[in-house]
Amino acid sequence: MSNTETKLFAVLGNPIAHSLSPLLHSFFMEQCHYNGVYLAFAPKKEELAQAIAGLKALGAKGINVTIPYKEAVIPYLADLTPQAKICQAVNTLILTEKGFIGDNTDGNGLIKALEKQHGWQPEGRKILLIGAGGAAKGVAAAIARRQVAEIVIVNRTKEKAESLAKLLAQHSECLIKVLDWDALQQETLYQNVDTFINTTPVGMSPHIEAMAPVRMECLCEDHMAVDLIYNPLETKFLRLAKAQGAKTASGLGMFVEQGALSFAAWTTITPETTDAYRLIAETLNNG
Ligand code: NAP
């Protein structure tokens, strides 16, 4: 039930119909007895500035931003957090006295999920990022701020991997390497890397039999295989990695934890996430 004290939150994207963020945040609000409402909007690109100004005028405490506005929204913000400055993409706007501050909780959400599910921490790891798009940037910015030993980036379009590496190098001391897409075929890569993160949409529903050209026979129990995709909950990449004995994690945990981090930034309440994993998994399984 809403009343005059009810706080407003929103997600902006286009299209937005398939977003699970309203479900996730409404669940957090109920769980935390927080008096808020979270709504989804799909402004056109030319209406984005007005949408943000309108939400600010209405006193919205927080906004999530999703595809295709994670970068386009930046000119309308008062400032960026250090995390968002590195990746130049935001998924969370936090209302402050200055206006909205842009943050990116995607990468820290992934790290939280891997810590929660596997006790995995980035420090000292050699991490391979497959892909160099928006999600890869968020993940790379977060892991580069922890003491990882090395980040290796491979992307179909090598120039994009190179520009991501350049961006990271300005903000991090860690070793960053860009390899050709074909390097995925080299056995030595699998001996030199311990965590594989697929940040491409390859394998996403409905193309569930597709997979990035990873040499699955080179994976073993020493490896962690991560897929940012959460639909399906187990991609072909994860299924085959698990069969090789590798530890695996889907994008479900990242989705829930990035939302929990946004919620905490807006409300100062850190929600417990275990039940939210279950809710989102059930929702995805029910189509
Ligand atoms: P994006 O910005 O469009 O980037 C896509 C990346 O994948 C690019 O590097 C692209 O390479 C590569 N790619 C696309 N199709 C490919 C193909 N057929 N073969 C090889 N590489 C291909 O997309 P994004 O926003 O980063 O999203 C990527 C995935 O992450 C999506 O599946 C999305 O659902 C998921 N995601 C999950 C979460 C979560 O919370 N779990 C959050 C954000 C995103 P090129 O540079 O060569 O085009």
Short mmCIF file of C-alpha atoms and ligand atoms in Angstrom, two decimals:
data_model
loop_
_atom_site.label_atom_id
_atom_site.label_comp_id
_atom_site.label_asym_id
_atom_site.label_seq_id
_atom_site.Cartn_x
_atom_site.Cartn_y
_atom_site.Cartn_z
CA MET A 1 0.00 0.00 0.00
CA SER A 2 1.41 3.39 -0.91
CA ASN A 3 0.87 6.61 1.04
CA THR A 4 2.30 10.14 1.02
CA GLU A 5 5.56 8.84 2.52
CA THR A 6 6.12 6.28 -0.27
CA LYS A 7 9.48 6.73 -1.98
CA LEU A 8 9.76 6.49 -5.76
CA PHE A 9 12.32 4.39 -7.69
CA ALA A 10 12.44 3.54 -11.38
CA VAL A 11 14.27 1.69 -14.11
CA LEU A 12 14.81 3.30 -17.51
CA GLY A 13 15.56 1.24 -20.61
CA ASN A 14 14.14 0.55 -24.03
CA PRO A 15 12.70 -2.03 -24.43
CA ILE A 16 11.90 -2.61 -20.75
CA ALA A 17 9.08 -5.18 -20.84
CA HIS A 18 11.35 -8.13 -19.97
CA SER A 19 13.19 -6.42 -17.10
CA LEU A 20 13.14 -8.37 -13.83
CA SER A 21 14.30 -5.30 -11.86
CA PRO A 22 10.78 -4.23 -10.75
CA LEU A 23 10.19 -7.74 -9.38
CA LEU A 24 13.58 -7.81 -7.63
CA HIS A 25 13.29 -4.38 -6.03
CA SER A 26 9.65 -4.82 -5.03
CA PHE A 27 10.77 -8.04 -3.33
CA PHE A 28 13.60 -6.26 -1.47
CA MET A 29 11.18 -3.52 -0.36
CA GLU A 30 8.70 -6.03 1.00
CA GLN A 31 11.44 -8.08 2.68
CA CYS A 32 12.95 -4.97 4.30
CA HIS A 33 9.56 -3.37 5.15
CA TYR A 34 10.60 -0.36 3.08
CA ASN A 35 7.87 2.05 1.99
CA GLY A 36 8.71 2.41 -1.69
CA VAL A 37 7.51 1.78 -5.20
CA TYR A 38 9.68 0.77 -8.18
CA LEU A 39 8.38 1.37 -11.70
CA ALA A 40 9.68 0.60 -15.20
CA PHE A 41 9.75 3.20 -17.98
CA ALA A 42 10.86 3.07 -21.62
CA PRO A 43 11.55 6.66 -22.71
CA LYS A 44 12.75 7.29 -26.26
CA LYS A 45 16.37 8.43 -26.58
CA GLU A 46 15.29 12.02 -27.20
CA GLU A 47 13.13 11.90 -24.04
CA LEU A 48 15.87 10.59 -21.75
CA ALA A 49 16.94 13.98 -20.36
CA GLN A 50 13.30 14.90 -19.67
CA ALA A 51 12.64 11.54 -18.03
CA ILE A 52 15.54 12.05 -15.63
CA ALA A 53 14.65 15.66 -14.88
CA GLY A 54 11.02 14.61 -14.33
CA LEU A 55 11.96 11.83 -11.92
CA LYS A 56 14.26 14.22 -10.06
CA ALA A 57 11.48 16.81 -9.82
CA LEU A 58 9.19 14.13 -8.38
CA GLY A 59 11.80 13.29 -5.75
CA ALA A 60 12.75 9.81 -7.02
CA LYS A 61 15.49 8.56 -4.67
CA GLY A 62 17.04 6.16 -7.13
CA ILE A 63 16.96 5.05 -10.75
CA ASN A 64 18.37 2.02 -12.52
CA VAL A 65 19.48 2.44 -16.11
CA THR A 66 19.69 -0.41 -18.53
CA ILE A 67 20.29 -1.06 -22.24
CA PRO A 68 20.58 1.16 -24.28
CA TYR A 69 21.06 4.07 -21.86
CA LYS A 70 23.97 3.05 -19.61
CA GLU A 71 26.31 5.48 -21.40
CA ALA A 72 23.79 7.91 -22.93
CA VAL A 73 22.60 8.99 -19.47
CA ILE A 74 26.02 10.26 -18.31
CA PRO A 75 25.69 13.87 -19.62
CA TYR A 76 22.61 14.35 -17.41
CA LEU A 77 24.35 13.41 -14.16
CA ALA A 78 25.98 15.63 -11.52
CA ASP A 79 28.90 13.25 -10.99
CA LEU A 80 30.12 9.66 -11.30
CA THR A 81 31.50 7.31 -8.64
CA PRO A 82 35.13 6.19 -9.18
CA GLN A 83 33.80 2.84 -10.39
CA ALA A 84 31.57 4.46 -13.02
CA LYS A 85 34.38 6.83 -14.06
CA ILE A 86 36.54 3.85 -15.01
CA CYS A 87 33.95 2.11 -17.16
CA GLN A 88 32.07 5.23 -18.36
CA ALA A 89 28.79 3.35 -18.00
CA VAL A 90 26.23 3.49 -15.19
CA ASN A 91 23.40 1.26 -14.04
CA THR A 92 22.45 3.12 -10.85
CA LEU A 93 21.58 6.78 -10.24
CA ILE A 94 21.57 7.95 -6.64
CA LEU A 95 19.83 11.20 -5.71
CA THR A 96 22.08 13.62 -3.81
CA GLU A 97 21.89 17.35 -3.10
CA LYS A 98 23.97 17.96 -6.25
CA GLY A 99 21.64 15.90 -8.42
CA PHE A 100 21.93 12.29 -9.55
CA ILE A 101 25.30 10.57 -9.08
CA GLY A 102 25.97 7.68 -11.47
CA ASP A 103 27.35 4.40 -10.19
CA ASN A 104 27.96 1.01 -11.75
CA THR A 105 27.14 -1.92 -9.47
CA ASP A 106 27.39 -4.66 -12.13
CA GLY A 107 31.00 -5.65 -11.48
CA ASN A 108 30.82 -5.52 -7.69
CA GLY A 109 27.55 -7.45 -7.97
CA LEU A 110 29.36 -10.20 -9.84
CA ILE A 111 32.18 -10.27 -7.28
CA LYS A 112 29.64 -10.48 -4.41
CA ALA A 113 27.82 -13.33 -6.14
CA LEU A 114 31.02 -15.32 -6.68
CA GLU A 115 32.07 -14.71 -3.06
CA LYS A 116 28.65 -15.83 -1.81
CA GLN A 117 28.39 -18.91 -4.02
CA HIS A 118 31.99 -20.11 -4.17
CA GLY A 119 34.05 -18.08 -1.68
CA TRP A 120 35.81 -16.72 -4.81
CA GLN A 121 37.71 -13.44 -4.44
CA PRO A 122 39.50 -11.53 -7.20
CA GLU A 123 42.81 -10.96 -5.39
CA GLY A 124 45.70 -12.75 -7.08
CA ARG A 125 43.52 -14.23 -9.86
CA LYS A 126 44.31 -14.46 -13.54
CA ILE A 127 41.02 -13.65 -15.21
CA LEU A 128 40.00 -14.06 -18.83
CA LEU A 129 37.23 -11.80 -20.08
CA ILE A 130 35.55 -13.08 -23.22
CA GLY A 131 33.94 -10.02 -24.79
CA ALA A 132 34.53 -6.30 -24.34
CA GLY A 133 31.03 -4.78 -24.45
CA GLY A 134 29.10 -2.87 -21.79
CA ALA A 135 28.86 -5.72 -19.27
CA ALA A 136 32.57 -6.54 -19.69
CA LYS A 137 33.43 -2.91 -18.91
CA GLY A 138 31.49 -3.01 -15.62
CA VAL A 139 33.10 -6.29 -14.60
CA ALA A 140 36.58 -5.19 -15.66
CA ALA A 141 36.32 -1.91 -13.73
CA ALA A 142 35.41 -3.77 -10.53
CA ILE A 143 38.04 -6.51 -10.74
CA ALA A 144 40.75 -4.05 -11.79
CA ARG A 145 40.21 -2.19 -8.49
CA ARG A 146 40.96 -5.35 -6.51
CA GLN A 147 44.45 -6.84 -6.55
CA VAL A 148 43.98 -9.26 -9.45
CA ALA A 149 47.23 -10.63 -10.87
CA GLU A 150 46.19 -10.31 -14.50
CA ILE A 151 43.24 -9.51 -16.75
CA VAL A 152 43.30 -11.03 -20.24
CA ILE A 153 40.72 -9.70 -22.70
CA VAL A 154 39.69 -11.45 -25.91
CA ASN A 155 37.00 -10.01 -28.12
CA ARG A 156 35.76 -10.76 -31.62
CA THR A 157 36.52 -7.13 -32.51
CA LYS A 158 40.02 -6.71 -31.14
CA GLU A 159 39.96 -2.88 -31.23
CA LYS A 160 37.22 -2.86 -28.59
CA ALA A 161 39.32 -5.07 -26.32
CA GLU A 162 42.24 -2.72 -26.83
CA SER A 163 40.23 0.36 -25.94
CA LEU A 164 38.91 -1.35 -22.80
CA ALA A 165 42.47 -2.30 -21.85
CA LYS A 166 43.58 1.31 -22.33
CA LEU A 167 40.74 2.57 -20.12
CA LEU A 168 41.64 0.08 -17.38
CA ALA A 169 45.36 0.85 -17.56
CA GLN A 170 44.63 4.49 -16.66
CA HIS A 171 43.02 3.40 -13.39
CA SER A 172 44.69 0.18 -12.31
CA GLU A 173 48.13 -1.23 -11.64
CA CYS A 174 47.19 -4.77 -12.63
CA LEU A 175 48.64 -6.51 -15.67
CA ILE A 176 46.28 -6.23 -18.63
CA LYS A 177 46.72 -8.21 -21.82
CA VAL A 178 44.72 -8.25 -25.05
CA LEU A 179 44.86 -11.39 -27.18
CA ASP A 180 43.39 -12.28 -30.55
CA TRP A 181 40.03 -14.05 -30.59
CA ASP A 182 41.92 -17.10 -31.93
CA ALA A 183 43.91 -17.29 -28.68
CA LEU A 184 40.89 -19.15 -27.25
CA GLN A 185 42.19 -22.11 -29.28
CA GLN A 186 45.60 -22.14 -27.60
CA GLU A 187 46.09 -24.71 -24.85
CA THR A 188 48.60 -22.53 -22.97
CA LEU A 189 45.87 -19.94 -22.30
CA TYR A 190 44.07 -22.46 -20.13
CA GLN A 191 47.19 -23.09 -18.04
CA ASN A 192 47.75 -19.36 -17.51
CA VAL A 193 44.23 -18.34 -16.49
CA ASP A 194 42.12 -19.54 -13.55
CA THR A 195 38.80 -17.74 -14.10
CA PHE A 196 36.90 -17.56 -17.39
CA ILE A 197 34.12 -15.00 -17.68
CA ASN A 198 31.85 -15.04 -20.71
CA THR A 199 30.50 -11.52 -21.10
CA THR A 200 29.11 -12.07 -24.61
CA PRO A 201 25.44 -12.86 -25.25
CA VAL A 202 26.49 -16.04 -27.10
CA GLY A 203 24.40 -18.91 -25.69
CA MET A 204 21.53 -16.70 -24.56
CA SER A 205 17.96 -17.90 -25.11
CA PRO A 206 16.72 -18.75 -27.74
CA HIS A 207 20.19 -19.66 -29.12
CA ILE A 208 20.98 -21.98 -26.25
CA GLU A 209 23.21 -24.36 -28.21
CA ALA A 210 25.61 -21.55 -29.16
CA MET A 211 28.85 -21.03 -27.26
CA ALA A 212 31.96 -18.86 -27.51
CA PRO A 213 34.78 -20.94 -29.07
CA VAL A 214 36.29 -22.07 -25.77
CA ARG A 215 38.31 -25.34 -25.74
CA MET A 216 36.22 -27.06 -23.11
CA GLU A 217 38.55 -30.07 -22.88
CA CYS A 218 41.19 -27.68 -21.45
CA LEU A 219 39.02 -26.73 -18.46
CA CYS A 220 39.45 -28.63 -15.20
CA GLU A 221 38.60 -28.50 -11.50
CA ASP A 222 41.15 -25.71 -10.94
CA HIS A 223 39.07 -23.37 -13.12
CA MET A 224 36.08 -21.15 -12.41
CA ALA A 225 33.71 -20.66 -15.37
CA VAL A 226 31.33 -17.71 -15.20
CA ASP A 227 28.62 -16.72 -17.64
CA LEU A 228 26.90 -13.34 -17.29
CA ILE A 229 23.89 -14.79 -19.09
CA TYR A 230 21.02 -15.80 -16.76
CA ASN A 231 18.55 -16.94 -19.39
CA PRO A 232 19.01 -19.90 -19.56
CA LEU A 233 20.25 -20.35 -16.00
CA GLU A 234 22.78 -22.89 -17.24
CA THR A 235 24.27 -22.09 -20.64
CA LYS A 236 26.00 -24.71 -22.77
CA PHE A 237 29.34 -23.14 -21.70
CA LEU A 238 28.52 -23.71 -18.02
CA ARG A 239 27.09 -27.18 -18.61
CA LEU A 240 30.26 -28.34 -20.37
CA ALA A 241 32.53 -26.57 -17.87
CA LYS A 242 30.76 -28.34 -15.01
CA ALA A 243 31.23 -31.68 -16.81
CA GLN A 244 34.98 -30.92 -16.84
CA GLY A 245 34.91 -30.44 -13.05
CA ALA A 246 35.17 -26.64 -13.13
CA LYS A 247 33.25 -24.51 -10.63
CA THR A 248 30.49 -22.57 -12.39
CA ALA A 249 28.33 -19.50 -11.84
CA SER A 250 25.58 -18.02 -14.01
CA GLY A 251 24.58 -14.36 -14.31
CA LEU A 252 21.70 -14.86 -11.85
CA GLY A 253 23.85 -14.03 -8.83
CA MET A 254 25.29 -10.96 -10.54
CA PHE A 255 21.80 -9.72 -11.40
CA VAL A 256 20.51 -10.13 -7.84
CA GLU A 257 23.64 -8.72 -6.19
CA GLN A 258 23.92 -5.66 -8.46
CA GLY A 259 20.30 -4.93 -7.52
CA ALA A 260 21.04 -5.40 -3.82
CA LEU A 261 23.98 -2.97 -4.09
CA SER A 262 21.76 -0.37 -5.80
CA PHE A 263 19.08 -0.85 -3.14
CA ALA A 264 21.67 -0.41 -0.37
CA ALA A 265 23.04 2.76 -2.00
CA TRP A 266 19.54 4.27 -2.15
CA THR A 267 18.15 3.21 1.21
CA THR A 268 21.22 2.36 3.38
CA ILE A 269 19.57 -1.05 3.95
CA THR A 270 21.51 -4.10 2.74
CA PRO A 271 18.96 -6.73 1.76
CA GLU A 272 19.54 -10.44 2.36
CA THR A 273 19.72 -11.98 -1.11
CA THR A 274 19.23 -15.75 -0.74
CA ASP A 275 15.45 -15.66 -1.21
CA ALA A 276 15.83 -13.26 -4.12
CA TYR A 277 18.06 -15.78 -5.96
CA ARG A 278 15.24 -18.31 -5.53
CA LEU A 279 12.53 -15.87 -6.68
CA ILE A 280 14.38 -14.83 -9.84
CA ALA A 281 15.37 -18.42 -10.68
CA GLU A 282 11.75 -19.59 -10.29
CA THR A 283 10.52 -16.70 -12.43
CA LEU A 284 13.03 -17.55 -15.17
CA ASN A 285 12.21 -21.26 -15.00
CA ASN A 286 8.51 -20.48 -15.39
CA GLY A 287 9.30 -18.50 -18.57
P1 NAP B 1 27.12 -5.56 -25.63
O1 NAP B 1 27.55 -4.26 -25.04
O2 NAP B 1 26.33 -5.56 -26.88
O3 NAP B 1 28.48 -6.42 -25.87
C1 NAP B 1 28.43 -7.68 -26.44
C2 NAP B 1 29.83 -8.28 -26.50
O4 NAP B 1 29.71 -9.62 -26.95
C3 NAP B 1 30.78 -7.58 -27.45
O5 NAP B 1 32.08 -7.70 -26.96
C4 NAP B 1 30.60 -8.41 -28.74
O6 NAP B 1 31.76 -8.43 -29.56
C5 NAP B 1 30.41 -9.79 -28.18
N1 NAP B 1 29.62 -10.63 -29.08
C6 NAP B 1 28.33 -10.45 -29.42
N2 NAP B 1 27.94 -11.42 -30.27
C7 NAP B 1 29.04 -12.22 -30.47
C8 NAP B 1 29.26 -13.38 -31.24
N3 NAP B 1 28.30 -13.94 -31.98
N4 NAP B 1 30.49 -13.95 -31.20
C9 NAP B 1 31.47 -13.40 -30.46
N5 NAP B 1 31.31 -12.28 -29.70
C10 NAP B 1 30.09 -11.70 -29.71
O7 NAP B 1 26.28 -6.40 -24.58
P2 NAP B 1 26.37 -6.34 -22.98
O8 NAP B 1 25.47 -5.30 -22.46
O9 NAP B 1 27.80 -6.31 -22.63
O10 NAP B 1 25.70 -7.75 -22.57
C11 NAP B 1 26.40 -8.95 -22.79
C12 NAP B 1 25.73 -10.09 -22.02
O11 NAP B 1 25.83 -9.86 -20.62
C13 NAP B 1 24.24 -10.27 -22.32
O12 NAP B 1 23.98 -11.65 -22.42
C14 NAP B 1 23.56 -9.70 -21.10
O13 NAP B 1 22.31 -10.33 -20.84
C15 NAP B 1 24.57 -10.06 -20.02
N6 NAP B 1 24.46 -9.18 -18.83
C16 NAP B 1 24.15 -9.77 -17.66
C17 NAP B 1 24.05 -9.00 -16.51
C18 NAP B 1 23.71 -9.66 -15.21
O14 NAP B 1 23.32 -8.96 -14.28
N7 NAP B 1 23.89 -10.96 -15.10
C19 NAP B 1 24.25 -7.61 -16.58
C20 NAP B 1 24.57 -7.04 -17.81
C21 NAP B 1 24.66 -7.85 -18.94
P3 NAP B 1 32.03 -7.31 -30.69
O15 NAP B 1 32.73 -6.20 -29.98
O16 NAP B 1 32.89 -8.01 -31.68
O17 NAP B 1 30.68 -6.92 -31.25
#
